[in-house]
Short mmCIF file of C-alpha atoms and ligand atoms in Angstrom, two decimals:
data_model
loop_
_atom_site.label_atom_id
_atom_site.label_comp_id
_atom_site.label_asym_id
_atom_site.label_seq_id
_atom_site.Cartn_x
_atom_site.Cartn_y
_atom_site.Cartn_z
CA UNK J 1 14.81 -10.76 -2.22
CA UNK J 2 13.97 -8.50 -5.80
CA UNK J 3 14.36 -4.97 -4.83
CA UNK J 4 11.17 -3.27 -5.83
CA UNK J 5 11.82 -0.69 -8.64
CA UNK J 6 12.71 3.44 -7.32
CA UNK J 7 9.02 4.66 -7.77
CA UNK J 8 7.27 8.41 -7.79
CA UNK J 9 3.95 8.75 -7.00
CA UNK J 10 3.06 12.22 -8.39
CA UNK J 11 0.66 14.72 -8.40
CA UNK J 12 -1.59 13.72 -5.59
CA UNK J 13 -3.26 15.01 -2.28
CA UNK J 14 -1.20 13.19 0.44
CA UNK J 15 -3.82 12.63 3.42
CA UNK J 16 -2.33 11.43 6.87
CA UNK J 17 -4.09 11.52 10.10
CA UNK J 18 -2.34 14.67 10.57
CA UNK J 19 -1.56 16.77 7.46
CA UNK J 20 -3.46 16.85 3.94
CA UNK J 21 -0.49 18.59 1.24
CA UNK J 22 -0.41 17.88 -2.42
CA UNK J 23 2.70 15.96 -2.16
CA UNK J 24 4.71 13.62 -4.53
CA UNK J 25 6.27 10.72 -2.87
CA UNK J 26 9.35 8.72 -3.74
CA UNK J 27 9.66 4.95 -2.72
CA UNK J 28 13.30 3.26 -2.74
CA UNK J 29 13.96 -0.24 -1.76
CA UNK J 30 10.02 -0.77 -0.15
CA UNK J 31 10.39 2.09 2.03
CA UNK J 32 9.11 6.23 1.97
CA UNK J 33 12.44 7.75 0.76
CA UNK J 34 11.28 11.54 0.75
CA UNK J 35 8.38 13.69 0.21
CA UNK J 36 8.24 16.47 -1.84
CA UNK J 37 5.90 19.63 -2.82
CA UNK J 38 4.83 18.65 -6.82
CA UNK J 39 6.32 20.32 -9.25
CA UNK J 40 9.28 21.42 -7.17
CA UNK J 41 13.06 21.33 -7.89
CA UNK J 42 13.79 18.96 -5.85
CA UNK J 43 10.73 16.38 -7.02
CA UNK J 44 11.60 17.01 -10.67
CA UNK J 45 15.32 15.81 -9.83
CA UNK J 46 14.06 12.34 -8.72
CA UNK J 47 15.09 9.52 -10.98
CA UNK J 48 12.33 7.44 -10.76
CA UNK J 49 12.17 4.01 -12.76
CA UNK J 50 8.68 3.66 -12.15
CA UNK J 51 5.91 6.69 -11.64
CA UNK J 52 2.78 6.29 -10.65
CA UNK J 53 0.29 9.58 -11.51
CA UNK J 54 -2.29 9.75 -8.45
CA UNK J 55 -3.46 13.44 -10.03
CA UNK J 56 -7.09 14.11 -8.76
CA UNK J 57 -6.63 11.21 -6.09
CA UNK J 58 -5.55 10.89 -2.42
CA UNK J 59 -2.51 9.17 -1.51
CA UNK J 60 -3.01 8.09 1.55
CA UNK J 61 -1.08 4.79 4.34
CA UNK J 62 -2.83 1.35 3.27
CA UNK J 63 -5.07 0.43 5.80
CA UNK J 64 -4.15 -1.39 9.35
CA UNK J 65 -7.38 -4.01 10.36
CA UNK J 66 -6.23 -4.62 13.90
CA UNK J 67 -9.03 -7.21 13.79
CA UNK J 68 -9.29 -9.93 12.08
CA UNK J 69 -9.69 -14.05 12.27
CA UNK J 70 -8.84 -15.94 9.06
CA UNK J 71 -9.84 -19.39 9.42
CA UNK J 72 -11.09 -19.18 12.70
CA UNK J 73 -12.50 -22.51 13.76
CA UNK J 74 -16.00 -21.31 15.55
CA UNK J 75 -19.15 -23.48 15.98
CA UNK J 76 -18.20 -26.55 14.25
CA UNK J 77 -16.71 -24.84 11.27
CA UNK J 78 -14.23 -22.59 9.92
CA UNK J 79 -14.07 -18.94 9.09
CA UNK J 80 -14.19 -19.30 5.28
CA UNK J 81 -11.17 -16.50 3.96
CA UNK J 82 -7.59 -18.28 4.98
CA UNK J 83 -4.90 -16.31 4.70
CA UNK J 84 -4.40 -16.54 1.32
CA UNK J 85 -8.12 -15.34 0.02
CA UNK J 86 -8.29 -12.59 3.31
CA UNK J 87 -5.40 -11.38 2.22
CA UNK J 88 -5.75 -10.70 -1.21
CA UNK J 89 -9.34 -9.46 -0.37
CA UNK J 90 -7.93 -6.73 2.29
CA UNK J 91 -5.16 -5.61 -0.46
CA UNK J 92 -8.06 -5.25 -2.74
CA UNK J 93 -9.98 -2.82 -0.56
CA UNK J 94 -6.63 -0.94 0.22
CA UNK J 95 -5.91 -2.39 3.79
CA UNK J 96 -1.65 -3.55 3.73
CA UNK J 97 -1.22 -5.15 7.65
CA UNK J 98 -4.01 -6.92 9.28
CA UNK J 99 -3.30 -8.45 13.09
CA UNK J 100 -5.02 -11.70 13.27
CA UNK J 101 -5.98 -13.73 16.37
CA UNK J 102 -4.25 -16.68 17.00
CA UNK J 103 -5.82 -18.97 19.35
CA UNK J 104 -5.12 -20.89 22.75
CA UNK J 105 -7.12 -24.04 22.75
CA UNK J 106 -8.38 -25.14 26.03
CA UNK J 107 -5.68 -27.74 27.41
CA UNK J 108 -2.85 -26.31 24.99
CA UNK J 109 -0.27 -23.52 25.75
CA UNK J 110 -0.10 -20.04 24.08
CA UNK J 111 2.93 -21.53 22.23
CA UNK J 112 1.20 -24.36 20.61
CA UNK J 113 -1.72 -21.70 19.21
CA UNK J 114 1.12 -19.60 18.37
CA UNK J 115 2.66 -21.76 16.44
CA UNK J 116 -0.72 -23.50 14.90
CA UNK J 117 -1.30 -19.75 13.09
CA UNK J 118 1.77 -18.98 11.84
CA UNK J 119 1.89 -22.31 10.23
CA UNK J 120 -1.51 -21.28 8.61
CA UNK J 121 -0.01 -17.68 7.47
CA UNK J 122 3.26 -18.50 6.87
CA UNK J 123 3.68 -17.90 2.98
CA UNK J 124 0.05 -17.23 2.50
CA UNK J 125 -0.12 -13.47 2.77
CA UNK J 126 -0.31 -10.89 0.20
CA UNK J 127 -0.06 -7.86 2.71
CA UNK J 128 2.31 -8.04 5.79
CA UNK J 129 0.56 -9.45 9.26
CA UNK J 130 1.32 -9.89 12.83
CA UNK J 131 -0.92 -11.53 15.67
CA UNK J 132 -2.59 -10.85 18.52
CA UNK J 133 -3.22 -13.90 20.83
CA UNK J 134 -6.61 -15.17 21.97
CA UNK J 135 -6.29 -16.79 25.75
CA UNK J 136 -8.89 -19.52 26.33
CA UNK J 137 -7.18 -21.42 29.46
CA UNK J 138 -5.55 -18.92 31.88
CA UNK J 139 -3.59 -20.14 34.74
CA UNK J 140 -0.44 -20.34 36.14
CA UNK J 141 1.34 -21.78 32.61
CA UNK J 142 -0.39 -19.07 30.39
CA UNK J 143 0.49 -16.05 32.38
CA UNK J 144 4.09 -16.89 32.60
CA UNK J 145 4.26 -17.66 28.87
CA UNK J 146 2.65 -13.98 28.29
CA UNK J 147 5.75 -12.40 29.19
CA UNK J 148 7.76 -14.52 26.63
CA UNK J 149 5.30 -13.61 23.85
CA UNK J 150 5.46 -10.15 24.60
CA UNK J 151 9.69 -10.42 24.09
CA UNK J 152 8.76 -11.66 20.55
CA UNK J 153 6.40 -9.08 19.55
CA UNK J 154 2.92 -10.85 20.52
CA UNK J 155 2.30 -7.72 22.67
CA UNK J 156 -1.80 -8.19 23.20
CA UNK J 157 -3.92 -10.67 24.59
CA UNK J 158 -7.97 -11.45 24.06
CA UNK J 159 -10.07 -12.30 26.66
CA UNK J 160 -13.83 -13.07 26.24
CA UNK J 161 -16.00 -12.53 29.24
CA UNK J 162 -18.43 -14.56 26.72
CA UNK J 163 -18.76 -17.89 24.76
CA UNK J 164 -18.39 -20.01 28.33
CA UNK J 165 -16.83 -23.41 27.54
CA UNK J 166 -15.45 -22.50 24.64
CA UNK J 167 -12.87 -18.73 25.03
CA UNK J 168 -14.56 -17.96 27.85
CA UNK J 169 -12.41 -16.55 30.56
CA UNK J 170 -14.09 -15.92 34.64
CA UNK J 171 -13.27 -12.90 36.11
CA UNK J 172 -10.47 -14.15 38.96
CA UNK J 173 -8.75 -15.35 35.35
CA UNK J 174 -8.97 -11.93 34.08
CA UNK J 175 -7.78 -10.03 36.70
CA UNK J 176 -4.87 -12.47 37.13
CA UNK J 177 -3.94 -11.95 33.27
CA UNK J 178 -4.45 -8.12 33.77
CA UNK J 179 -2.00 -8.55 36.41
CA UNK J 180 0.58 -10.25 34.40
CA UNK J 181 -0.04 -7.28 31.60
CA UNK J 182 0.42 -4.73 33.64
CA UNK J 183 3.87 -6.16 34.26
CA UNK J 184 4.81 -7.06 30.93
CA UNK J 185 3.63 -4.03 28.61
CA UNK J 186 0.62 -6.32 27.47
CA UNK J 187 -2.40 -5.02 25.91
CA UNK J 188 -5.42 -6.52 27.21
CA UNK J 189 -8.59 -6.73 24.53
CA UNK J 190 -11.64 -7.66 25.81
CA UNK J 191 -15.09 -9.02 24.48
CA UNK J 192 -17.17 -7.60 26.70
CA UNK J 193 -20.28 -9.48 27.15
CA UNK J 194 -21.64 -11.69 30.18
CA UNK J 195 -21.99 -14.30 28.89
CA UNK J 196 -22.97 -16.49 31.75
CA UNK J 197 -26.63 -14.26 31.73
CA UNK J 198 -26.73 -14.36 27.97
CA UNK J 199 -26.89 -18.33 27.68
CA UNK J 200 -29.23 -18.45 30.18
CA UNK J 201 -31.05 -16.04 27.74
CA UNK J 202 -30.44 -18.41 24.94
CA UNK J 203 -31.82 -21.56 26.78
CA UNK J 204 -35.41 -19.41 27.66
CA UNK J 205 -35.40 -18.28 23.96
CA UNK J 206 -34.88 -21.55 22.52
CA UNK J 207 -37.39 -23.26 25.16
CA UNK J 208 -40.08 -20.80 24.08
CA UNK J 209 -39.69 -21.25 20.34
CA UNK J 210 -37.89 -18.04 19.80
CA UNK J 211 -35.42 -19.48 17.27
CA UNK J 212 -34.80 -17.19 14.71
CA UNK J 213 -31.36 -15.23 13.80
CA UNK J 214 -33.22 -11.82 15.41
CA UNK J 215 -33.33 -13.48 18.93
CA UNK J 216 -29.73 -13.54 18.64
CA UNK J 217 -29.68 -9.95 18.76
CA UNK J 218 -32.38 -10.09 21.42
CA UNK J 219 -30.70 -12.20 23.68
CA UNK J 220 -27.50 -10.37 23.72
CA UNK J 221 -28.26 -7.49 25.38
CA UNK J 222 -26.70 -3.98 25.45
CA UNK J 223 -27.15 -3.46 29.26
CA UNK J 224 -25.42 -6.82 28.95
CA UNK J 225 -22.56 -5.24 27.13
CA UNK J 226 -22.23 -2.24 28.89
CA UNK J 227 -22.13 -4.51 32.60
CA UNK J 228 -19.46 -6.66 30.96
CA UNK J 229 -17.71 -3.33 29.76
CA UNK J 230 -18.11 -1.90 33.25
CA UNK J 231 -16.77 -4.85 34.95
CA UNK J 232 -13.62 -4.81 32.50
CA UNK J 233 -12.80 -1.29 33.15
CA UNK J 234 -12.52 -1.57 36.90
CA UNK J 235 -10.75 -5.04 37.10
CA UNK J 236 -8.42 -3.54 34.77
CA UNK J 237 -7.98 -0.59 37.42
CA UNK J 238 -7.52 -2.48 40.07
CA UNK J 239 -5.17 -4.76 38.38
CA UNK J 240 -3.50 -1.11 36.89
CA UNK J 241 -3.54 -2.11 33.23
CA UNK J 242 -4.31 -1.13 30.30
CA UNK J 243 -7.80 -1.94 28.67
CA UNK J 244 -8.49 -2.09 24.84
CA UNK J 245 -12.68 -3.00 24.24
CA UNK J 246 -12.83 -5.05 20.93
CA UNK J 247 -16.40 -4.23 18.62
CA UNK J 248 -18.33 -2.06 20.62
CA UNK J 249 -21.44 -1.86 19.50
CA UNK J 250 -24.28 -0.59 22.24
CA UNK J 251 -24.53 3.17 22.89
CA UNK J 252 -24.26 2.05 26.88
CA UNK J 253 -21.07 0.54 26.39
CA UNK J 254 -19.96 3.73 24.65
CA UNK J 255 -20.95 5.84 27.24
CA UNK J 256 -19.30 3.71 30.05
CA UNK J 257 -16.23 3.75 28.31
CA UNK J 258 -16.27 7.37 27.73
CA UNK J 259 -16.54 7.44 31.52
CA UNK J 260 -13.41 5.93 31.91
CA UNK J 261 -12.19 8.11 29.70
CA UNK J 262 -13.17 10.99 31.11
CA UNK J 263 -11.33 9.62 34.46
CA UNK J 264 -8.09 9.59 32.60
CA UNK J 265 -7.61 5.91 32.21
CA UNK J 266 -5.76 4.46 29.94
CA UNK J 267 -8.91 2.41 28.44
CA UNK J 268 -9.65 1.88 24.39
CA UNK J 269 -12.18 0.85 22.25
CA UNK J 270 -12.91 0.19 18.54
CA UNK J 271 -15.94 -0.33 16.49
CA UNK J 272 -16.34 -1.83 13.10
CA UNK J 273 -18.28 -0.82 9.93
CA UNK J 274 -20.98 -3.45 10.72
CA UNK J 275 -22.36 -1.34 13.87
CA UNK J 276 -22.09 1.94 12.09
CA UNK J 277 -24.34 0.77 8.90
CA UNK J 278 -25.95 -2.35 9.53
CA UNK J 279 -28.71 -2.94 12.53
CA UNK J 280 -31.07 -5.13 14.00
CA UNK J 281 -33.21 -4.76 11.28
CA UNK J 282 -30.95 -6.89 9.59
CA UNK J 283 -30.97 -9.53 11.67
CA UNK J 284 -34.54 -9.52 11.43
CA UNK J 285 -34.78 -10.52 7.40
CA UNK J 286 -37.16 -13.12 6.37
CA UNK J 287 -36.39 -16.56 5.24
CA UNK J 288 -33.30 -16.86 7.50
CA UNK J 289 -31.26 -14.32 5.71
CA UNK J 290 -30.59 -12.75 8.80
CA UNK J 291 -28.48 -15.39 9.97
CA UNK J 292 -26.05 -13.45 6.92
CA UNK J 293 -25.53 -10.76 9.56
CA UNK J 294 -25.18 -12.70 13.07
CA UNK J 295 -21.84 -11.59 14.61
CA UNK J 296 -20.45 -11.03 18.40
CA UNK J 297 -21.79 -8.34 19.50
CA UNK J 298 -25.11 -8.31 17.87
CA UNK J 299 -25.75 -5.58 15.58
CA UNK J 300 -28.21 -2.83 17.48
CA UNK J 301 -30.92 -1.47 16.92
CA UNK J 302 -30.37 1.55 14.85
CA UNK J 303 -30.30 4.46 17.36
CA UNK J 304 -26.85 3.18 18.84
CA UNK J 305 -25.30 4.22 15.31
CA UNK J 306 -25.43 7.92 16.47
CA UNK J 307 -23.53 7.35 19.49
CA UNK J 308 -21.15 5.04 18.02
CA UNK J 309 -19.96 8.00 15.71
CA UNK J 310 -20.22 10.66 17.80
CA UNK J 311 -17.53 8.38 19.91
CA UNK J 312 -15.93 8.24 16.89
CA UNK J 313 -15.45 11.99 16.60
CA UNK J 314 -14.74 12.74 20.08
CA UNK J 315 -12.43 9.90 20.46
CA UNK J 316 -14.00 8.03 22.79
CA UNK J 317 -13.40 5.31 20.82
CA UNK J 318 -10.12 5.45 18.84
CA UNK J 319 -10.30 2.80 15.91
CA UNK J 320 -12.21 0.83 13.22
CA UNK J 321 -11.34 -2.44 12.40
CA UNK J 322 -13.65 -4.93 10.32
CA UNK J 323 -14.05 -8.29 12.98
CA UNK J 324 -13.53 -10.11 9.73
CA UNK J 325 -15.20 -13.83 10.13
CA UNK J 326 -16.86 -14.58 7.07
CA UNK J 327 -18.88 -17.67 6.92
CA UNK J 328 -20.99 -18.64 3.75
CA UNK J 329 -24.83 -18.61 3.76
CA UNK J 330 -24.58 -21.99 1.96
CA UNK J 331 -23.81 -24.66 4.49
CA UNK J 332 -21.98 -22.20 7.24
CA UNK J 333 -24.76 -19.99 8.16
CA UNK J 334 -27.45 -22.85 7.81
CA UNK J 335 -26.06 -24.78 10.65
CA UNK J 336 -28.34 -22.67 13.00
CA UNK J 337 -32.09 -23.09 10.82
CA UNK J 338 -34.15 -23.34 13.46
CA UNK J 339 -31.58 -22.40 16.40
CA UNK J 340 -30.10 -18.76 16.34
CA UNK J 341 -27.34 -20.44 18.81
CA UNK J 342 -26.10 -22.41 16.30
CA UNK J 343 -25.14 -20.26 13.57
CA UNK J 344 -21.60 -19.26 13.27
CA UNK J 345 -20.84 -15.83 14.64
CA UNK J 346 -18.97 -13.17 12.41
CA UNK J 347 -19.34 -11.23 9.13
CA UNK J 348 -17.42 -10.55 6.32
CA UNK J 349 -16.03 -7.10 5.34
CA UNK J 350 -11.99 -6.92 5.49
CA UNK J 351 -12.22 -4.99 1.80
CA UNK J 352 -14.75 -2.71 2.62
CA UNK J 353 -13.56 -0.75 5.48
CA UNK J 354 -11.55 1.88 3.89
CA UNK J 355 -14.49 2.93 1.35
CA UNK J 356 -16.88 2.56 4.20
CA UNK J 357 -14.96 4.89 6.32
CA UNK J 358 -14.69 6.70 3.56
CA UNK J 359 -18.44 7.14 3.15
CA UNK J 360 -18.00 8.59 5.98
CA UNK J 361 -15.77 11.48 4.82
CA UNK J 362 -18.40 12.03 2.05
CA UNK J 363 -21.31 12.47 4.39
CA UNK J 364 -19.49 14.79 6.21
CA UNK J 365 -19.61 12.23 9.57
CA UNK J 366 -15.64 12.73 9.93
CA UNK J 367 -12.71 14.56 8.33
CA UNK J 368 -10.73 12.84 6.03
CA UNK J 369 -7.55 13.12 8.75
CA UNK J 370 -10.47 11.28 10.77
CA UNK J 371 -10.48 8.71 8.44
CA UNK J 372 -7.52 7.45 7.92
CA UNK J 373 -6.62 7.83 11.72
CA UNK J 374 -9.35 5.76 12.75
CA UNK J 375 -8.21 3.27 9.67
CA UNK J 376 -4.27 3.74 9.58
CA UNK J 377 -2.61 5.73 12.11
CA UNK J 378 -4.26 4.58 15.58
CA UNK J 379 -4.11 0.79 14.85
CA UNK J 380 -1.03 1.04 14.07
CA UNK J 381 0.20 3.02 17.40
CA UNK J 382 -2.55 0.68 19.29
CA UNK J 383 -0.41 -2.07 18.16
CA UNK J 384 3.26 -1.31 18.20
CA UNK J 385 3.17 -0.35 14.28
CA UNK J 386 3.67 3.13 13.83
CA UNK J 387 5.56 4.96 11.71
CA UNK J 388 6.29 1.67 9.60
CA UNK J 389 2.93 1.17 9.39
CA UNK J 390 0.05 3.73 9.59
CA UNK J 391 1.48 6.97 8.24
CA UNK J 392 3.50 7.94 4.80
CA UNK J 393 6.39 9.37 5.78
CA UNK J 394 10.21 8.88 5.29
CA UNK J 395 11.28 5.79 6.78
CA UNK J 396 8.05 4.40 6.71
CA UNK J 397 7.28 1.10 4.71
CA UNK J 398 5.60 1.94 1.30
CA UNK J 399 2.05 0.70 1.84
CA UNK J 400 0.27 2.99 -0.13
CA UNK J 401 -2.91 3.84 -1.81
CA UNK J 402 -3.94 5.83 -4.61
CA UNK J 403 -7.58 6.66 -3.66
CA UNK J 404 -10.02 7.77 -6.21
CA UNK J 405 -12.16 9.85 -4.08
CA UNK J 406 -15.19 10.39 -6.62
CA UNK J 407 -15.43 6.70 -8.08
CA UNK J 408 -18.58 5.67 -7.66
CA UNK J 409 -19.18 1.60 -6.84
CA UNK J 410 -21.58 -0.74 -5.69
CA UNK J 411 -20.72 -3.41 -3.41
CA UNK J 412 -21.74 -6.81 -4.02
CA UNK J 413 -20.32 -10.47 -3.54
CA UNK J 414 -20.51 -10.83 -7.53
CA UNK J 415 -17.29 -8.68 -7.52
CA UNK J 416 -15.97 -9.21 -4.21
CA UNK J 417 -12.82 -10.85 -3.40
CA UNK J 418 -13.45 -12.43 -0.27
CA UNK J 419 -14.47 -16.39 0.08
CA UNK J 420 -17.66 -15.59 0.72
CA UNK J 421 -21.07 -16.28 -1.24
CA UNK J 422 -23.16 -13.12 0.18
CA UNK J 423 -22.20 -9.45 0.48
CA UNK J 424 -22.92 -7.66 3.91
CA UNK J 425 -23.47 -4.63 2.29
CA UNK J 426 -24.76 -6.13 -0.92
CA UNK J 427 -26.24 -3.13 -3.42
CA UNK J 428 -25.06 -0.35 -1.43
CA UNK J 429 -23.60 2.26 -3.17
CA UNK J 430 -20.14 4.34 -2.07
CA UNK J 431 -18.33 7.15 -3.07
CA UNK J 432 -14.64 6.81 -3.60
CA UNK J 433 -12.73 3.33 -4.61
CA UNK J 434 -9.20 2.13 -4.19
CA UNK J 435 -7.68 2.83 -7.09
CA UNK J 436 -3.26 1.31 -6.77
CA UNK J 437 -1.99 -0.61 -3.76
CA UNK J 438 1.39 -0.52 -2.51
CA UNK J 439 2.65 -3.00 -0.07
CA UNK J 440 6.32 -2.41 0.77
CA UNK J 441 7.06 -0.64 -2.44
CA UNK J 442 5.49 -3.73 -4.58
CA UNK J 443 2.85 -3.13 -6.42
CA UNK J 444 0.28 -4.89 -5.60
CA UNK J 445 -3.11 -3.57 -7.23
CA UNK J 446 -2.41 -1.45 -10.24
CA UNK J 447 -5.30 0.66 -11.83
CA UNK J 448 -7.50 -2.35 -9.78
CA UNK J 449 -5.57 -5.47 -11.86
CA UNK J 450 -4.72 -7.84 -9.11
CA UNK J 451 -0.79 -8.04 -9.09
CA UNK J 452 0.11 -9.36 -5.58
CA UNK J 453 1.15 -12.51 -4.80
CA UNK J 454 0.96 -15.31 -1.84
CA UNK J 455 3.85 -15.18 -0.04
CA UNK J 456 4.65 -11.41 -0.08
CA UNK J 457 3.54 -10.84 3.37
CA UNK J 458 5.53 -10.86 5.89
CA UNK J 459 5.42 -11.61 9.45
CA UNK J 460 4.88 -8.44 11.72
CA UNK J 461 6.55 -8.33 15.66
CA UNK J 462 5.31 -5.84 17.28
CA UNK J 463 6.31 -3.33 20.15
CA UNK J 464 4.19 -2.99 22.91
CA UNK J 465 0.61 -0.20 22.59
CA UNK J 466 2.54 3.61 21.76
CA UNK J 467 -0.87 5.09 23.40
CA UNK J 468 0.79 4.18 26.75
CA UNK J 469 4.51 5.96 26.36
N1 DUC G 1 -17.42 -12.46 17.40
C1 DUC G 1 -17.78 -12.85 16.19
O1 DUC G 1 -18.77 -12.35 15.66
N2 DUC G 1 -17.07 -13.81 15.56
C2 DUC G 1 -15.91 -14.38 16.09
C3 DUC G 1 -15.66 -14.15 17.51
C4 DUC G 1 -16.38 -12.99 18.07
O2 DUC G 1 -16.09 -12.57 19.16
ZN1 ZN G 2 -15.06 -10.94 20.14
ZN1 ZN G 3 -13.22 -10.93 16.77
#
């Protein structure tokens, strides 16, 4: 293995989900070797063979998306970024570990899913990665096989209380995999939606005519997130685990989990950008370009964007991760013309979640501690990360980025780097842009010129959730 160059980054304002110091930083063989106050003794005697000058910027932990699928097969196709082109996009927009979701097919064991992704990542990554794993067939075989996954550092497990026939799990299977979690320091993730009452939902819409991409927002109710939600909290107290809610997105869902909350359980949840800026009113464009924005959970209405960051602020919900499942316009999305049920779930947005966050710094929604907490630190504890992932400090791995926090840009899938032929978020303008990327000392974007490579990732075991210890 190369050893990466001894590198300085000088004469920026280090930001960490606890402190903000001007601070230079020196990097030595991919890791944080020391921190130092500019301009001091001690920072002028570093022998640096490379320095990078972050003056006027923010030097803040690359990003951690704790949610992602690359190549996810869904709905008769795949999620259109492999590893390879998600990757390189997420380095782009400043995120350095992403946990992906590999997945049990019905009729295979966890191993064989296991297996199936890493063969798909393996040698593909620009940034480091690690998995989560998606359980689609629980019974006796699964369960037991959790506890050996958790010994190698798969240490969560999905469940959907949606998509019957296809992930869905019933709720004696839940509680039996809570069960097995509570016993083996598992993290259990949920989707939380019934979906049992939503496809019934789906059939009426269809059968009435009701076939465009805005039913699919109709259909899926927030009261039936927030039952789903409720459910999940107290089969996860009676089976005395711990609960982590994937994309919340309704305001009642929110407040049930801040309920739990509030009880002192040990329950979680994380939004993504696409609830906080994006709504129904989306979903509702003409001419079928609303099927650009139909993902699992729907996008709401607007009003649920207040609570979502006011959960955001009070911690009610600890993280932000993107749900990245891109899948063109252009022969993905069209699959469901005329039936909302049959266009592939998930949007795009693995580069855009640090500046979106970051938005959020600039209109004064959170701090910028806030920020990279919700986008570094807590993903990183959530998932058995943290401190070599999540924070910059000595010890750590160097995943770093110089953050410009007064570029102005405008995001659109002409200068994207995701493989994907539409833009979420097309024409909206942010403040602040991803300047340098670090990823284990290497660089890999320098003044924005693309200098990773496939292949630099590595594979990330994981402890078990440090929210819990
Ligand atoms: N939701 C999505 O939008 N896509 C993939 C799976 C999910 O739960
Ligand atoms: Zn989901
Ligand atoms: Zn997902």
């Amino acid at each position: 293995m190369p050893r990466t160059p001894r590198t300085a980054i000088r004469g920026g304002l280090l930001v960490t989900a606890t402190d903000e110091t001007p601070a230079d930083v020196l990097i030595e063989d991919g890791r944080v070797a020391a921190l130092a106050a500019p301009g001091s003794a001690y920072a002028a005697g570093w022998t640096a063979e490379r320095t990078i000058d972050a003056t006027g910027r923010y030097v803040v932990p690359g990003g951690v998306d704790g949610h992602t699928h690359m190549e996810l097969p869904f709905g008769g196709t795949y999620a259109s970024d492999t590893f390879e082109t998600g990757t390189r996009a997420a380095a782009w927009g400043g995120t350095t570990t992403i946990v992906d979701f590999a997945v049990q097919t019905r009729g295979r064991t966890l191993r064989e899913g296991l297996d199936a992704w890493h063969a798909k990542a393996d040698g593909r990554c620009a940034i480091d990665y690690a998995f989560h794993m998606i359980l689609s067939d629980v019974h006796e075989g699964t369960l037991k096989e959790m506890d050996l996954l958790v010994s190698e550092g798969v240490t969560s497990f999905k469940l959907f209380m949606a998509y019957p026939g296809v992930f869905y799990s019933d709720d004696g299977q839940i509680l039996r995999a809570m069960q097995r979690a509570a016993g083996n320091a598992g993290l259990i993730m949920m989707h939380a939606e019934n979906g049992i009452a939503i496809d019934v939902l789906v059939e009426q819409a269809l059968a009435e005519g009701r076939t465009d991409p805005r039913h699919h927002g109709e259909v899926r109710r927030a009261l039936l997130e927030s039952e789903a939600t409720h459910r999940a909290v107290q089969l996860a107290r009676v089976a005395d685990c711990p609960l982590y809610v994937v994309h919340v997105s309704a305001q009642e869902a929110v407040a049930e989990l801040a309920r739990a909350r509030d009880l002192g359980l040990p329950v979680f949840g994380e939004t993504c950008p696409q609830y906080l800026y994006l709504s129904a009113d989306n979903l509702a464009e003409p001419d079928f370009e609303g099927a650009k924005y139909v993902c699992s959970t729907p996008l709401r209405p607007r009003e649920h964007q207040a609570a979502l960051w006011r959960a955001l602020r009070t911690d009610d919900l600890q993280v932000v991760s993107t749900d990245h499942c891109p899948f063109c316009f252009t022969g993905q999305k069209e699959l469901g013309r005329g039936d909302f049920s049959k266009i592939p779930n998930g949007l795009p947005g693995v580069e855009h979640r640090m500046d979106l966050l970051h938005q959020a710094v600039v209109d004064g929604r959170i701090s910028r501690r806030r920020w990279i907490e919700l986008a570094c630190a807590a993903p990183a504890r959530m998932f058995g990360l943290y401190p070599r992932k999540g924070t910059i400090a000595p010890g750590s791995d160097a995943d770093i980025v110089v953050y410009d926090p007064a570029a102005r840009q405008t995001l659109s899938a002409a200068d994207h780097h995701m493989n994907v032929d539409y833009s979420a978020y097309e024409g909206r303008q942010v403040t602040g842009q991803v300047r340098t990327v670090l990823s284990r000392g290497e660089v890999v974007l320098d003044e924005r010129r693309y200098t990773g490579r496939a292949g630099h990732g590595r594979y990330l075991p994981r402890d078990p959730c440090q929210y819990l210890t």
